[in-house]
mmCIF file of C-alpha atoms in Angstrom:
data_model
loop_
_atom_site.group_PDB
_atom_site.id
_atom_site.type_symbol
_atom_site.label_atom_id
_atom_site.label_comp_id
_atom_site.label_asym_id
_atom_site.label_seq_id
_atom_site.Cartn_x
_atom_site.Cartn_y
_atom_site.Cartn_z
ATOM 1 C CA MET A 196 173.515 -5.220 -7.569
ATOM 2 C CA PRO A 197 173.145 -8.783 -6.164
ATOM 3 C CA SER A 198 174.166 -9.222 -2.545
ATOM 4 C CA LEU A 199 177.100 -11.400 -1.489
ATOM 5 C CA SER A 200 174.578 -14.063 -0.457
ATOM 6 C CA SER A 201 172.855 -13.957 -3.852
ATOM 7 C CA ARG A 202 176.117 -14.205 -5.791
ATOM 8 C CA ALA A 203 177.417 -17.071 -3.665
ATOM 9 C CA ASN A 204 174.210 -19.075 -3.842
ATOM 10 C CA ARG A 205 173.751 -18.463 -7.572
ATOM 11 C CA ASP A 206 177.197 -19.938 -8.238
ATOM 12 C CA TRP A 207 176.665 -22.789 -5.754
ATOM 13 C CA TRP A 208 173.370 -23.857 -7.321
ATOM 14 C CA ASP A 209 174.811 -23.569 -10.817
ATOM 15 C CA GLY A 210 177.562 -25.950 -9.736
ATOM 16 C CA ASN A 211 175.344 -28.373 -7.831
ATOM 17 C CA ALA A 212 172.051 -28.389 -9.756
ATOM 18 C CA ASP A 213 172.901 -31.570 -11.655
ATOM 19 C CA ASP A 214 173.631 -33.571 -8.502
ATOM 20 C CA TYR A 215 170.570 -32.103 -6.767
ATOM 21 C CA GLN A 216 168.223 -33.183 -9.539
ATOM 22 C CA VAL A 217 169.761 -36.661 -9.676
ATOM 23 C CA GLU A 218 169.407 -37.097 -5.900
ATOM 24 C CA HIS A 219 165.963 -35.557 -5.401
ATOM 25 C CA GLY A 220 164.298 -35.549 -8.811
ATOM 26 C CA ASP A 221 162.329 -38.757 -8.297
ATOM 27 C CA PHE A 222 160.933 -37.527 -4.979
ATOM 28 C CA LEU A 223 160.006 -34.124 -6.410
ATOM 29 C CA ARG A 224 158.614 -35.646 -9.638
ATOM 30 C CA ASP A 225 158.797 -33.867 -12.987
ATOM 31 C CA SER A 226 155.332 -32.492 -12.344
ATOM 32 C CA GLY A 227 154.541 -32.456 -8.651
ATOM 33 C CA PHE A 228 154.160 -29.921 -5.869
ATOM 34 C CA VAL A 229 156.050 -31.179 -2.803
ATOM 35 C CA TRP A 230 156.352 -28.540 -0.086
ATOM 36 C CA CYS A 231 159.075 -30.152 2.005
ATOM 37 C CA PRO A 232 161.144 -33.252 2.832
ATOM 38 C CA GLU A 233 158.224 -34.486 4.954
ATOM 39 C CA GLY A 234 156.380 -34.961 1.661
ATOM 40 C CA VAL A 235 153.460 -32.535 2.110
ATOM 41 C CA ASP A 236 151.852 -32.542 -1.341
ATOM 42 C CA GLU A 237 149.814 -29.601 -2.588
ATOM 43 C CA ALA A 238 147.506 -32.039 -4.388
ATOM 44 C CA THR A 239 146.113 -33.058 -1.007
ATOM 45 C CA ALA A 240 147.133 -30.137 1.248
ATOM 46 C CA HIS A 241 145.411 -27.418 -0.868
ATOM 47 C CA LEU A 242 147.390 -24.655 0.839
ATOM 48 C CA LEU A 243 147.093 -22.469 -2.262
ATOM 49 C CA GLY A 244 143.352 -22.906 -2.631
ATOM 50 C CA GLU A 245 141.772 -23.120 -6.079
ATOM 51 C CA VAL A 246 144.384 -22.247 -8.716
ATOM 52 C CA ARG A 247 142.458 -22.886 -11.933
ATOM 53 C CA GLY A 248 142.384 -19.660 -13.910
ATOM 54 C CA ARG A 249 144.608 -17.899 -11.349
ATOM 55 C CA ARG A 250 147.877 -16.139 -12.119
ATOM 56 C CA VAL A 251 150.544 -17.874 -10.021
ATOM 57 C CA LEU A 252 154.220 -17.029 -9.485
ATOM 58 C CA GLU A 253 156.725 -19.537 -8.100
ATOM 59 C CA VAL A 254 159.691 -17.961 -6.299
ATOM 60 C CA GLY A 255 162.941 -19.931 -6.427
ATOM 61 C CA CYS A 256 161.506 -22.614 -8.676
ATOM 62 C CA GLY A 257 164.575 -24.811 -9.240
ATOM 63 C CA ALA A 258 163.596 -27.060 -12.143
ATOM 64 C CA ALA A 259 159.991 -25.807 -11.850
ATOM 65 C CA GLN A 260 158.445 -29.084 -10.766
ATOM 66 C CA CYS A 261 155.878 -27.246 -8.635
ATOM 67 C CA ALA A 262 155.094 -24.722 -11.356
ATOM 68 C CA ARG A 263 154.669 -27.539 -13.873
ATOM 69 C CA TRP A 264 152.098 -29.224 -11.627
ATOM 70 C CA LEU A 265 150.260 -25.912 -11.320
ATOM 71 C CA VAL A 266 150.048 -25.764 -15.122
ATOM 72 C CA THR A 267 148.287 -29.146 -15.080
ATOM 73 C CA GLN A 268 145.759 -27.679 -12.648
ATOM 74 C CA GLY A 269 144.808 -24.896 -15.036
ATOM 75 C CA ALA A 270 146.835 -22.066 -13.490
ATOM 76 C CA GLU A 271 148.525 -19.342 -15.529
ATOM 77 C CA VAL A 272 152.067 -19.743 -14.234
ATOM 78 C CA ALA A 273 155.366 -17.859 -14.227
ATOM 79 C CA ALA A 274 158.443 -19.063 -12.359
ATOM 80 C CA PHE A 275 161.991 -17.883 -11.724
ATOM 81 C CA ASP A 276 165.209 -18.974 -10.090
ATOM 82 C CA ILE A 277 168.579 -17.373 -9.495
ATOM 83 C CA SER A 278 170.375 -20.418 -10.957
ATOM 84 C CA HIS A 279 170.680 -20.698 -14.738
ATOM 85 C CA ARG A 280 171.629 -24.362 -14.441
ATOM 86 C CA GLN A 281 168.456 -25.171 -12.503
ATOM 87 C CA LEU A 282 166.441 -23.495 -15.254
ATOM 88 C CA ARG A 283 168.190 -25.629 -17.859
ATOM 89 C CA HIS A 284 166.844 -28.635 -15.983
ATOM 90 C CA SER A 285 163.403 -27.067 -16.230
ATOM 91 C CA GLN A 286 163.818 -26.886 -19.995
ATOM 92 C CA ARG A 287 164.966 -30.505 -20.057
ATOM 93 C CA ILE A 288 161.874 -31.633 -18.162
ATOM 94 C CA ASP A 289 159.640 -29.514 -20.403
ATOM 95 C CA LEU A 290 160.942 -31.403 -23.410
ATOM 96 C CA GLY A 291 160.386 -34.749 -21.704
ATOM 97 C CA THR A 292 156.874 -34.045 -20.468
ATOM 98 C CA GLY A 293 155.505 -31.744 -23.145
ATOM 99 C CA LEU A 294 154.485 -29.314 -20.393
ATOM 100 C CA ARG A 295 156.030 -25.908 -20.935
ATOM 101 C CA VAL A 296 156.637 -23.603 -17.970
ATOM 102 C CA PRO A 297 157.731 -20.018 -18.697
ATOM 103 C CA VAL A 298 160.809 -19.469 -16.526
ATOM 104 C CA LEU A 299 163.386 -16.730 -16.193
ATOM 105 C CA GLN A 300 166.534 -16.054 -14.192
ATOM 106 C CA ALA A 301 166.024 -13.415 -11.514
ATOM 107 C CA ASP A 302 166.906 -12.402 -7.961
ATOM 108 C CA ALA A 303 164.022 -12.582 -5.466
ATOM 109 C CA GLU A 304 165.040 -9.269 -3.902
ATOM 110 C CA ALA A 305 164.108 -7.419 -7.136
ATOM 111 C CA LEU A 306 161.255 -9.099 -8.993
ATOM 112 C CA PRO A 307 160.935 -8.281 -12.722
ATOM 113 C CA PHE A 308 157.116 -8.215 -12.668
ATOM 114 C CA ALA A 309 154.485 -5.486 -12.626
ATOM 115 C CA GLY A 310 152.592 -4.601 -9.478
ATOM 116 C CA GLY A 311 149.447 -6.637 -8.861
ATOM 117 C CA ALA A 312 150.363 -9.125 -11.596
ATOM 118 C CA PHE A 313 149.589 -12.307 -9.605
ATOM 119 C CA ASP A 314 146.771 -13.827 -7.611
ATOM 120 C CA VAL A 315 149.022 -16.322 -5.810
ATOM 121 C CA VAL A 316 152.746 -16.503 -5.013
ATOM 122 C CA CYS A 317 154.321 -19.711 -3.737
ATOM 123 C CA SER A 318 157.780 -20.842 -2.725
ATOM 124 C CA ALA A 319 158.816 -24.317 -1.574
ATOM 125 C CA TYR A 320 162.195 -23.753 0.092
ATOM 126 C CA GLY A 321 162.973 -21.275 -2.667
ATOM 127 C CA ALA A 322 165.040 -18.116 -2.148
ATOM 128 C CA LEU A 323 163.849 -17.050 1.322
ATOM 129 C CA PRO A 324 166.249 -19.245 3.353
ATOM 130 C CA PHE A 325 169.159 -18.013 1.244
ATOM 131 C CA VAL A 326 168.696 -14.243 0.936
ATOM 132 C CA ALA A 327 170.341 -11.658 3.156
ATOM 133 C CA ASP A 328 167.270 -9.406 3.121
ATOM 134 C CA PRO A 329 164.060 -11.459 3.377
ATOM 135 C CA LEU A 330 162.027 -8.320 4.101
ATOM 136 C CA ALA A 331 162.947 -7.023 0.644
ATOM 137 C CA VAL A 332 161.678 -10.279 -0.864
ATOM 138 C CA LEU A 333 158.416 -10.203 1.058
ATOM 139 C CA ARG A 334 157.837 -6.554 0.124
ATOM 140 C CA GLU A 335 158.467 -7.418 -3.518
ATOM 141 C CA VAL A 336 156.027 -10.316 -3.245
ATOM 142 C CA ARG A 337 153.415 -8.006 -1.774
ATOM 143 C CA ARG A 338 154.006 -5.538 -4.608
ATOM 144 C CA VAL A 339 153.360 -8.142 -7.330
ATOM 145 C CA LEU A 340 150.341 -9.636 -5.526
ATOM 146 C CA ARG A 341 146.896 -8.244 -6.220
ATOM 147 C CA PRO A 342 144.926 -7.017 -3.181
ATOM 148 C CA GLY A 343 143.565 -10.083 -1.426
ATOM 149 C CA GLY A 344 146.187 -12.294 -3.072
ATOM 150 C CA ARG A 345 147.870 -15.183 -1.275
ATOM 151 C CA LEU A 346 151.481 -16.056 -0.470
ATOM 152 C CA VAL A 347 152.482 -19.492 0.840
ATOM 153 C CA PHE A 348 156.135 -20.352 1.484
ATOM 154 C CA SER A 349 158.056 -23.120 3.224
ATOM 155 C CA VAL A 350 161.429 -22.857 4.968
ATOM 156 C CA SER A 351 163.509 -24.934 7.346
ATOM 157 C CA HIS A 352 161.841 -24.886 10.739
ATOM 158 C CA PRO A 353 163.820 -22.404 12.876
ATOM 159 C CA ILE A 354 164.284 -24.906 15.718
ATOM 160 C CA ARG A 355 166.515 -27.021 13.453
ATOM 161 C CA TRP A 356 169.227 -24.403 13.765
ATOM 162 C CA ALA A 357 169.772 -25.326 17.423
ATOM 163 C CA PHE A 358 170.725 -28.891 16.425
ATOM 164 C CA PRO A 359 173.454 -30.447 14.244
ATOM 165 C CA ASP A 360 172.398 -31.012 10.636
ATOM 166 C CA ASP A 361 172.668 -34.764 11.104
ATOM 167 C CA PRO A 362 169.909 -37.286 10.294
ATOM 168 C CA GLY A 363 171.124 -39.689 12.993
ATOM 169 C CA PRO A 364 171.078 -39.670 16.817
ATOM 170 C CA ARG A 365 173.654 -36.865 16.971
ATOM 171 C CA GLY A 366 171.059 -34.608 15.374
ATOM 172 C CA LEU A 367 168.780 -34.939 18.410
ATOM 173 C CA THR A 368 171.056 -33.087 20.858
ATOM 174 C CA SER A 369 171.162 -29.305 20.724
ATOM 175 C CA ASP A 370 174.676 -27.912 20.412
ATOM 176 C CA ARG A 371 174.023 -24.178 19.852
ATOM 177 C CA SER A 372 171.624 -21.447 20.844
ATOM 178 C CA TYR A 373 168.357 -21.134 18.963
ATOM 179 C CA PHE A 374 168.810 -17.364 19.321
ATOM 180 C CA ASP A 375 172.215 -17.328 17.612
ATOM 181 C CA ARG A 376 171.330 -15.822 14.245
ATOM 182 C CA SER A 377 174.754 -16.397 12.706
ATOM 183 C CA PRO A 378 174.288 -17.672 9.143
ATOM 184 C CA TYR A 379 175.647 -20.991 7.983
ATOM 185 C CA GLU A 380 178.483 -20.224 5.572
ATOM 186 C CA GLU A 381 180.861 -22.126 3.335
ATOM 187 C CA ARG A 382 184.010 -20.471 1.975
ATOM 188 C CA ASP A 383 186.764 -21.484 -0.401
ATOM 189 C CA GLU A 384 190.482 -21.555 0.343
ATOM 190 C CA ASN A 385 190.680 -17.828 -0.350
ATOM 191 C CA GLY A 386 187.935 -17.018 2.133
ATOM 192 C CA THR A 387 185.416 -16.197 -0.593
ATOM 193 C CA LEU A 388 181.819 -16.949 0.348
ATOM 194 C CA THR A 389 180.538 -19.885 -1.729
ATOM 195 C CA TYR A 390 177.275 -20.809 0.042
ATOM 196 C CA VAL A 391 175.123 -19.293 2.776
ATOM 197 C CA GLU A 392 171.840 -19.914 4.579
ATOM 198 C CA HIS A 393 170.397 -17.408 7.024
ATOM 199 C CA HIS A 394 168.768 -18.270 10.344
ATOM 200 C CA ARG A 395 165.628 -16.510 11.543
ATOM 201 C CA THR A 396 163.667 -17.504 14.624
ATOM 202 C CA MET A 397 159.938 -18.161 14.402
ATOM 203 C CA ALA A 398 159.306 -14.709 15.881
ATOM 204 C CA ASP A 399 161.618 -13.206 13.253
ATOM 205 C CA TRP A 400 159.577 -14.752 10.435
ATOM 206 C CA VAL A 401 156.311 -13.511 11.916
ATOM 207 C CA HIS A 402 157.781 -10.020 12.321
ATOM 208 C CA LEU A 403 159.033 -10.051 8.708
ATOM 209 C CA VAL A 404 155.629 -11.018 7.360
ATOM 210 C CA VAL A 405 153.910 -8.280 9.380
ATOM 211 C CA ALA A 406 156.550 -5.659 8.519
ATOM 212 C CA SER A 407 156.108 -6.372 4.810
ATOM 213 C CA GLY A 408 152.427 -5.435 5.029
ATOM 214 C CA LEU A 409 151.205 -9.004 4.565
ATOM 215 C CA ARG A 410 148.914 -10.712 7.055
ATOM 216 C CA LEU A 411 149.804 -14.108 8.496
ATOM 217 C CA THR A 412 146.793 -16.388 8.029
ATOM 218 C CA GLY A 413 148.214 -19.821 8.800
ATOM 219 C CA LEU A 414 151.235 -21.787 9.986
ATOM 220 C CA LEU A 415 151.810 -25.485 9.351
ATOM 221 C CA GLU A 416 154.497 -27.545 11.105
ATOM 222 C CA PRO A 417 154.256 -30.895 9.266
ATOM 223 C CA GLU A 418 154.665 -34.050 11.304
ATOM 224 C CA TRP A 419 156.769 -36.828 9.851
ATOM 225 C CA PRO A 420 154.290 -39.224 8.228
ATOM 226 C CA GLU A 421 154.123 -42.927 9.006
ATOM 227 C CA GLY A 422 155.729 -45.065 6.328
ATOM 228 C CA HIS A 423 157.898 -42.249 4.963
ATOM 229 C CA GLU A 424 161.445 -43.554 5.337
ATOM 230 C CA ARG A 425 163.348 -41.274 2.951
ATOM 231 C CA ALA A 426 166.043 -39.084 4.468
ATOM 232 C CA TRP A 427 166.938 -35.751 2.855
ATOM 233 C CA GLY A 428 170.154 -34.320 4.257
ATOM 234 C CA GLY A 429 169.426 -33.545 7.908
ATOM 235 C CA TRP A 430 165.734 -34.437 7.547
ATOM 236 C CA SER A 431 165.044 -38.036 8.499
ATOM 237 C CA PRO A 432 162.380 -40.281 10.046
ATOM 238 C CA LEU A 433 164.339 -40.355 13.319
ATOM 239 C CA ARG A 434 164.582 -36.601 13.692
ATOM 240 C CA GLY A 435 161.171 -35.960 12.177
ATOM 241 C CA ARG A 436 159.455 -37.936 14.928
ATOM 242 C CA HIS A 437 161.024 -35.658 17.569
ATOM 243 C CA LEU A 438 161.529 -32.250 15.943
ATOM 244 C CA PRO A 439 159.674 -30.218 13.327
ATOM 245 C CA GLY A 440 161.748 -29.873 10.182
ATOM 246 C CA THR A 441 159.662 -27.465 8.125
ATOM 247 C CA ALA A 442 157.515 -24.367 8.698
ATOM 248 C CA ILE A 443 154.942 -23.419 6.043
ATOM 249 C CA PHE A 444 153.588 -19.870 6.286
ATOM 250 C CA SER A 445 150.335 -18.768 4.651
ATOM 251 C CA CYS A 446 149.854 -15.027 4.142
ATOM 252 C CA ALA A 447 147.366 -12.639 2.573
ATOM 253 C CA ASN A 448 147.920 -9.299 0.873
ATOM 254 C CA ILE A 449 145.658 -6.978 2.845
#
């Protein structure tokens, strides 16, 4: 059964997918692999290594922009998201581009794939920030990865949780403890959970990777690039020049 977090976020993304794609679609591109608001592009970062001929799974794919780019690079791709509405946008883009990505609706805590089915698993802000049990997700990822396979995922940098989610000067002054792991929640007038993100410290993420049986092989904290003036929610040029906004973890299935 889906957790409260999964149910809330599924409904939230179903209700907000249209606005999200309107606001961010141009930046993400119909076929493009952007890891984060800082604009790290897989085409130049090569965090996944050579993907041609590899079986690749995208976790929390949204409208599958990343997966679609992987198809153009010769990968054999599958992708899933918890939001049906996001996947409808994937179908819309497929029709517009002529690039078909096989997608399905699924919960990252229980992957509907056979063990050892993939060479590479990737996730650009997909699922992991939103699930109540990230260890379950990482263990599922390890299960579907072949021995020696690679996982790369990006999440909000943990230090951001100690600061207001504000792209302006207010967002540069810490107003809470970094060690306060209380999730960010939104509720309706009846107190029903409608949206949630979970905070883990950097040490928490490292522990989760190790506990899942994966091996941490790399960590990237992207700097805000010169000339990049686009704000995305609490990510902005002002904050990005002072604070890391994204953490990208590279892992191997040992």
